[in-house]
Amino acid sequence: MARMRGVVLKWAAALLLASLNCVNARCPGFGQSCSGHGNCTTDNVCQCDHEWNIEPDCSTKKCAKSESWSSRATGYNVGHSLAECGNRGTCDRDAGTCVCDAGFTGQACERLACPNDCSGKGECLTMYRAGRDLGPDTPAGFKPGGDGIGPIYKGWDDFSLMGCACDWGYTGSDCSLRMCPKGDDPLTENQYYRMINVTTNATAVSANLNGTFEVTFDGHSFEFPANASKWTASDCEASWESLDNVHDVRCTRTPLTNDWGAVWTVEFVSWPSNPAQNNYFNHQGNPPLSSFTCDTTSARAMKFGKIVGNASCYFGDVQNSNIREYKDCSGRGICSTASGRYVGLYPGADAGARARHPDSCRPTPQPFQHIHATAARATLGSPAPTARRQQLLFRRRPTRMSFCFTPRAATILAMHSTLRRHAPRTRRSICCTQSRTGLTHLL
């Protein structure tokens, strides 16, 4: 009997101990209750922190969400629902960070990565920033003027689609291409300079212009006084020529109006040989009117020291047809975009650019008749015509040799080996002269 009593007491003690253990049981978790990312309730259930409420033990973390790049539509024209990592990445649950698929970036893989990180020669911009910062300030010819801010894009991809805005002198989707020197095609004639006008006036009657306007042309800007009496024609020329993408202009100004406004005519005589252009801002010699904008936010119409109206500044076309070109290698060579340096350029194109960049353009075959060696040889004994001299370098080749190019007439592209006797075996320059008829005379 005593033995039986002892067994019962042991079982009772075991049951009591088990019940006490159940009462003091800890919530699940790795290393500590609720994995250190939540609170253990009296029911032994983890109340996880917001970002860790995926598993009962709070051991895994959520990743950031963004509008999904692809999803099923949930209504008419309704899609791109929120998804972890934008459906373009995998969530690392231990750290709660997205491991984005190739070509995507951002905390939630919400952005397209710019190609090759713009090659270190540009800035990666969202569509929103590209429009706001680089887009046209106003429609072409808009009155009274712009506010200095480009169009605002508000589509679902406004902060998702990215693009490179290249540094000046670079282009391509990844800004890896160098821009070659540019100039006017020397074989085109009877062309005009690009001309525009700039008109300023006050929108209020009997008011005077005060403050400043800001002109922007293809990403380059300058300010000028709204009071036209303080901005002469020579001041106009100096302001335009201060831009890196303009070389030489001619300005004329009309008489001042009663509100101190005026009309300036601007004639673009030449552009810089080394173009201050990029993938967003470039032209071929005839920039459209939309390339020119005028910010009027710092100009006012004043009367007796008080603002009584707005100031107006806008552009108009004067000459925009049959315009002198502004082409890579002057349109007479092939641009080596890998280096942005000349590989050779025929005489008559932009000689200044050729001297500065001796390796950027290589000559293209010209659609002119080849002059046979006998015809050229017949010219050797003729008197030297009055014409400019050009340097000619003969290079020995198995059957043909290089000959000089003529800028505006027939071009001798090659000569047969019968002329080798006129070229010394050592490489040295030989002068040739060019007549108006295009025939060449060796000296």
PDB file of C-alpha atoms in Angstrom, residues 16-187:
ATOM      1  CA  LEU A  16       2.553  19.216 -11.941  1.00  0.00           C
ATOM      2  CA  LEU A  17       6.000  19.879 -13.364  1.00  0.00           C
ATOM      3  CA  ALA A  18       4.708  19.356 -16.911  1.00  0.00           C
ATOM      4  CA  SER A  19       1.882  21.778 -16.358  1.00  0.00           C
ATOM      5  CA  LEU A  20       4.264  24.381 -14.986  1.00  0.00           C
ATOM      6  CA  ASN A  21       6.509  23.973 -18.037  1.00  0.00           C
ATOM      7  CA  CYS A  22       3.519  24.497 -20.313  1.00  0.00           C
ATOM      8  CA  VAL A  23       2.567  27.668 -18.523  1.00  0.00           C
ATOM      9  CA  ASN A  24       6.122  29.052 -18.915  1.00  0.00           C
ATOM     10  CA  ALA A  25       6.620  27.846 -22.529  1.00  0.00           C
ATOM     11  CA  ARG A  26       8.509  30.353 -24.789  1.00  0.00           C
ATOM     12  CA  CYS A  27       7.300  31.577 -28.204  1.00  0.00           C
ATOM     13  CA  PRO A  28       9.050  30.058 -31.232  1.00  0.00           C
ATOM     14  CA  GLY A  29      12.061  31.763 -32.705  1.00  0.00           C
ATOM     15  CA  PHE A  30      15.706  31.370 -33.639  1.00  0.00           C
ATOM     16  CA  GLY A  31      18.042  32.173 -30.790  1.00  0.00           C
ATOM     17  CA  GLN A  32      15.398  34.119 -28.894  1.00  0.00           C
ATOM     18  CA  SER A  33      11.682  34.487 -28.597  1.00  0.00           C
ATOM     19  CA  CYS A  34      10.062  35.550 -31.871  1.00  0.00           C
ATOM     20  CA  SER A  35      13.573  35.741 -33.390  1.00  0.00           C
ATOM     21  CA  GLY A  36      13.999  39.155 -31.790  1.00  0.00           C
ATOM     22  CA  HIS A  37      11.514  40.753 -34.215  1.00  0.00           C
ATOM     23  CA  GLY A  38       8.278  40.677 -32.248  1.00  0.00           C
ATOM     24  CA  ASN A  39       6.526  40.272 -28.865  1.00  0.00           C
ATOM     25  CA  CYS A  40       5.463  37.001 -27.295  1.00  0.00           C
ATOM     26  CA  THR A  41       1.827  37.156 -26.107  1.00  0.00           C
ATOM     27  CA  THR A  42       0.329  35.321 -23.098  1.00  0.00           C
ATOM     28  CA  ASP A  43      -1.024  32.788 -25.583  1.00  0.00           C
ATOM     29  CA  ASN A  44       2.572  32.001 -26.636  1.00  0.00           C
ATOM     30  CA  VAL A  45       1.957  33.521 -30.060  1.00  0.00           C
ATOM     31  CA  CYS A  46       4.414  35.934 -31.685  1.00  0.00           C
ATOM     32  CA  GLN A  47       3.153  39.379 -32.510  1.00  0.00           C
ATOM     33  CA  CYS A  48       5.722  40.170 -35.223  1.00  0.00           C
ATOM     34  CA  ASP A  49       6.993  43.575 -36.213  1.00  0.00           C
ATOM     35  CA  HIS A  50       5.427  44.959 -39.392  1.00  0.00           C
ATOM     36  CA  GLU A  51       8.222  43.988 -41.779  1.00  0.00           C
ATOM     37  CA  TRP A  52       8.738  40.555 -40.170  1.00  0.00           C
ATOM     38  CA  ASN A  53       5.183  39.158 -40.082  1.00  0.00           C
ATOM     39  CA  ILE A  54       5.601  36.527 -42.756  1.00  0.00           C
ATOM     40  CA  GLU A  55       6.445  33.454 -40.608  1.00  0.00           C
ATOM     41  CA  PRO A  56       4.971  32.642 -37.134  1.00  0.00           C
ATOM     42  CA  ASP A  57       8.412  32.941 -35.525  1.00  0.00           C
ATOM     43  CA  CYS A  58       9.149  36.374 -37.144  1.00  0.00           C
ATOM     44  CA  SER A  59      12.292  34.978 -38.758  1.00  0.00           C
ATOM     45  CA  THR A  60      11.837  36.316 -42.292  1.00  0.00           C
ATOM     46  CA  LYS A  61      11.560  39.923 -43.478  1.00  0.00           C
ATOM     47  CA  LYS A  62       9.466  41.486 -46.208  1.00  0.00           C
ATOM     48  CA  CYS A  63      11.053  43.285 -49.141  1.00  0.00           C
ATOM     49  CA  ALA A  64      10.081  46.669 -50.542  1.00  0.00           C
ATOM     50  CA  LYS A  65       7.226  46.813 -53.033  1.00  0.00           C
ATOM     51  CA  SER A  66       6.837  48.802 -56.219  1.00  0.00           C
ATOM     52  CA  GLU A  67       4.466  48.925 -59.163  1.00  0.00           C
ATOM     53  CA  SER A  68       5.019  45.611 -60.885  1.00  0.00           C
ATOM     54  CA  TRP A  69       6.567  45.680 -64.321  1.00  0.00           C
ATOM     55  CA  SER A  70       4.000  43.116 -65.437  1.00  0.00           C
ATOM     56  CA  SER A  71       0.775  41.919 -63.831  1.00  0.00           C
ATOM     57  CA  ARG A  72      -2.723  40.890 -64.781  1.00  0.00           C
ATOM     58  CA  ALA A  73      -5.177  43.708 -65.240  1.00  0.00           C
ATOM     59  CA  THR A  74      -7.611  44.180 -62.354  1.00  0.00           C
ATOM     60  CA  GLY A  75      -9.980  46.409 -64.324  1.00  0.00           C
ATOM     61  CA  TYR A  76     -10.282  48.392 -67.544  1.00  0.00           C
ATOM     62  CA  ASN A  77      -6.881  49.992 -68.147  1.00  0.00           C
ATOM     63  CA  VAL A  78      -5.863  49.129 -64.568  1.00  0.00           C
ATOM     64  CA  GLY A  79      -2.676  47.179 -63.973  1.00  0.00           C
ATOM     65  CA  HIS A  80       0.841  47.306 -62.554  1.00  0.00           C
ATOM     66  CA  SER A  81      -0.302  46.375 -59.045  1.00  0.00           C
ATOM     67  CA  LEU A  82       2.177  46.563 -56.180  1.00  0.00           C
ATOM     68  CA  ALA A  83       4.511  43.599 -55.869  1.00  0.00           C
ATOM     69  CA  GLU A  84       7.623  42.753 -53.920  1.00  0.00           C
ATOM     70  CA  CYS A  85      10.694  43.713 -55.905  1.00  0.00           C
ATOM     71  CA  GLY A  86       8.372  44.823 -58.715  1.00  0.00           C
ATOM     72  CA  ASN A  87       8.191  41.241 -60.024  1.00  0.00           C
ATOM     73  CA  ARG A  88      11.706  41.797 -61.341  1.00  0.00           C
ATOM     74  CA  GLY A  89      13.775  40.442 -58.494  1.00  0.00           C
ATOM     75  CA  THR A  90      14.027  37.923 -55.662  1.00  0.00           C
ATOM     76  CA  CYS A  91      13.587  38.839 -52.014  1.00  0.00           C
ATOM     77  CA  ASP A  92      16.419  37.917 -49.641  1.00  0.00           C
ATOM     78  CA  ARG A  93      14.243  37.097 -46.610  1.00  0.00           C
ATOM     79  CA  ASP A  94      17.118  37.140 -44.142  1.00  0.00           C
ATOM     80  CA  ALA A  95      18.014  40.756 -44.919  1.00  0.00           C
ATOM     81  CA  GLY A  96      14.762  41.923 -46.484  1.00  0.00           C
ATOM     82  CA  THR A  97      16.498  43.266 -49.581  1.00  0.00           C
ATOM     83  CA  CYS A  98      15.733  42.712 -53.242  1.00  0.00           C
ATOM     84  CA  VAL A  99      18.178  40.919 -55.500  1.00  0.00           C
ATOM     85  CA  CYS A 100      17.139  42.472 -58.800  1.00  0.00           C
ATOM     86  CA  ASP A 101      17.155  40.743 -62.159  1.00  0.00           C
ATOM     87  CA  ALA A 102      19.778  41.854 -64.659  1.00  0.00           C
ATOM     88  CA  GLY A 103      18.975  45.285 -66.055  1.00  0.00           C
ATOM     89  CA  PHE A 104      16.880  46.427 -63.081  1.00  0.00           C
ATOM     90  CA  THR A 105      17.881  48.443 -60.043  1.00  0.00           C
ATOM     91  CA  GLY A 106      16.473  50.320 -57.054  1.00  0.00           C
ATOM     92  CA  GLN A 107      15.359  49.308 -53.574  1.00  0.00           C
ATOM     93  CA  ALA A 108      12.328  47.540 -55.044  1.00  0.00           C
ATOM     94  CA  CYS A 109      13.791  46.891 -58.520  1.00  0.00           C
ATOM     95  CA  GLU A 110      11.540  49.742 -59.606  1.00  0.00           C
ATOM     96  CA  ARG A 111      13.912  51.252 -62.147  1.00  0.00           C
ATOM     97  CA  LEU A 112      15.563  50.123 -65.332  1.00  0.00           C
ATOM     98  CA  ALA A 113      19.315  50.355 -65.020  1.00  0.00           C
ATOM     99  CA  CYS A 114      20.997  52.706 -67.453  1.00  0.00           C
ATOM    100  CA  PRO A 115      23.105  50.788 -69.989  1.00  0.00           C
ATOM    101  CA  ASN A 116      26.695  50.397 -68.866  1.00  0.00           C
ATOM    102  CA  ASP A 117      26.032  52.995 -66.162  1.00  0.00           C
ATOM    103  CA  CYS A 118      26.326  55.626 -68.919  1.00  0.00           C
ATOM    104  CA  SER A 119      30.005  54.645 -69.322  1.00  0.00           C
ATOM    105  CA  GLY A 120      30.931  57.212 -66.701  1.00  0.00           C
ATOM    106  CA  LYS A 121      30.215  59.933 -69.317  1.00  0.00           C
ATOM    107  CA  GLY A 122      26.675  60.925 -68.424  1.00  0.00           C
ATOM    108  CA  GLU A 123      23.901  61.009 -65.838  1.00  0.00           C
ATOM    109  CA  CYS A 124      21.191  58.391 -65.472  1.00  0.00           C
ATOM    110  CA  LEU A 125      17.825  60.202 -65.376  1.00  0.00           C
ATOM    111  CA  THR A 126      14.226  59.128 -64.886  1.00  0.00           C
ATOM    112  CA  MET A 127      11.677  60.154 -67.489  1.00  0.00           C
ATOM    113  CA  TYR A 128      10.299  62.616 -64.957  1.00  0.00           C
ATOM    114  CA  ARG A 129      13.645  64.355 -64.482  1.00  0.00           C
ATOM    115  CA  ALA A 130      14.532  64.239 -68.155  1.00  0.00           C
ATOM    116  CA  GLY A 131      11.312  66.051 -69.026  1.00  0.00           C
ATOM    117  CA  ARG A 132      11.445  68.538 -66.173  1.00  0.00           C
ATOM    118  CA  ASP A 133      15.132  69.422 -66.444  1.00  0.00           C
ATOM    119  CA  LEU A 134      15.908  68.856 -70.121  1.00  0.00           C
ATOM    120  CA  GLY A 135      12.568  69.073 -71.902  1.00  0.00           C
ATOM    121  CA  PRO A 136      11.442  72.141 -73.883  1.00  0.00           C
ATOM    122  CA  ASP A 137      10.419  74.971 -71.580  1.00  0.00           C
ATOM    123  CA  THR A 138       7.570  76.045 -73.841  1.00  0.00           C
ATOM    124  CA  PRO A 139       6.087  75.162 -77.217  1.00  0.00           C
ATOM    125  CA  ALA A 140       7.833  76.835 -80.138  1.00  0.00           C
ATOM    126  CA  GLY A 141       6.988  80.529 -80.340  1.00  0.00           C
ATOM    127  CA  PHE A 142       4.950  80.419 -77.125  1.00  0.00           C
ATOM    128  CA  LYS A 143       3.871  83.786 -75.717  1.00  0.00           C
ATOM    129  CA  PRO A 144       4.634  85.349 -73.304  1.00  0.00           C
ATOM    130  CA  GLY A 145       7.462  82.883 -72.532  1.00  0.00           C
ATOM    131  CA  GLY A 146       8.521  79.995 -70.345  1.00  0.00           C
ATOM    132  CA  ASP A 147       8.959  79.387 -66.634  1.00  0.00           C
ATOM    133  CA  GLY A 148      12.276  77.520 -66.754  1.00  0.00           C
ATOM    134  CA  ILE A 149      10.663  74.112 -66.215  1.00  0.00           C
ATOM    135  CA  GLY A 150      10.156  71.484 -68.888  1.00  0.00           C
ATOM    136  CA  PRO A 151       7.043  69.323 -69.306  1.00  0.00           C
ATOM    137  CA  ILE A 152       6.161  67.134 -66.327  1.00  0.00           C
ATOM    138  CA  TYR A 153       5.608  63.478 -67.161  1.00  0.00           C
ATOM    139  CA  LYS A 154       3.218  61.643 -64.804  1.00  0.00           C
ATOM    140  CA  GLY A 155       2.842  58.173 -66.323  1.00  0.00           C
ATOM    141  CA  TRP A 156       3.193  54.991 -64.267  1.00  0.00           C
ATOM    142  CA  ASP A 157       6.774  54.725 -65.512  1.00  0.00           C
ATOM    143  CA  ASP A 158       7.742  58.324 -64.650  1.00  0.00           C
ATOM    144  CA  PHE A 159      10.302  57.114 -62.096  1.00  0.00           C
ATOM    145  CA  SER A 160      10.898  53.676 -63.629  1.00  0.00           C
ATOM    146  CA  LEU A 161      12.216  54.130 -67.158  1.00  0.00           C
ATOM    147  CA  MET A 162      15.729  55.536 -67.163  1.00  0.00           C
ATOM    148  CA  GLY A 163      17.995  57.011 -69.796  1.00  0.00           C
ATOM    149  CA  CYS A 164      21.460  58.501 -70.074  1.00  0.00           C
ATOM    150  CA  ALA A 165      21.937  62.228 -70.492  1.00  0.00           C
ATOM    151  CA  CYS A 166      25.447  62.256 -71.895  1.00  0.00           C
ATOM    152  CA  ASP A 167      28.186  64.759 -71.178  1.00  0.00           C
ATOM    153  CA  TRP A 168      28.877  67.275 -73.936  1.00  0.00           C
ATOM    154  CA  GLY A 169      30.738  65.645 -76.790  1.00  0.00           C
ATOM    155  CA  TYR A 170      29.365  62.158 -76.118  1.00  0.00           C
ATOM    156  CA  THR A 171      26.362  60.314 -77.486  1.00  0.00           C
ATOM    157  CA  GLY A 172      24.803  56.854 -77.768  1.00  0.00           C
ATOM    158  CA  SER A 173      22.404  55.064 -75.438  1.00  0.00           C
ATOM    159  CA  ASP A 174      25.261  54.417 -73.000  1.00  0.00           C
ATOM    160  CA  CYS A 175      27.282  57.591 -73.792  1.00  0.00           C
ATOM    161  CA  SER A 176      30.155  55.471 -75.065  1.00  0.00           C
ATOM    162  CA  LEU A 177      30.407  57.203 -78.451  1.00  0.00           C
ATOM    163  CA  ARG A 178      32.536  60.278 -79.017  1.00  0.00           C
ATOM    164  CA  MET A 179      31.115  62.967 -81.264  1.00  0.00           C
ATOM    165  CA  CYS A 180      33.362  63.958 -84.132  1.00  0.00           C
ATOM    166  CA  PRO A 181      34.108  67.523 -85.201  1.00  0.00           C
ATOM    167  CA  LYS A 182      31.391  69.028 -87.373  1.00  0.00           C
ATOM    168  CA  GLY A 183      31.337  71.594 -90.119  1.00  0.00           C
ATOM    169  CA  ASP A 184      29.687  72.857 -93.283  1.00  0.00           C
ATOM    170  CA  ASP A 185      29.749  70.644 -96.367  1.00  0.00           C
ATOM    171  CA  PRO A 186      32.329  72.376 -98.604  1.00  0.00           C
ATOM    172  CA  LEU A 187      30.724  71.093-101.815  1.00  0.00           C
TER     173      LEU A 187
END
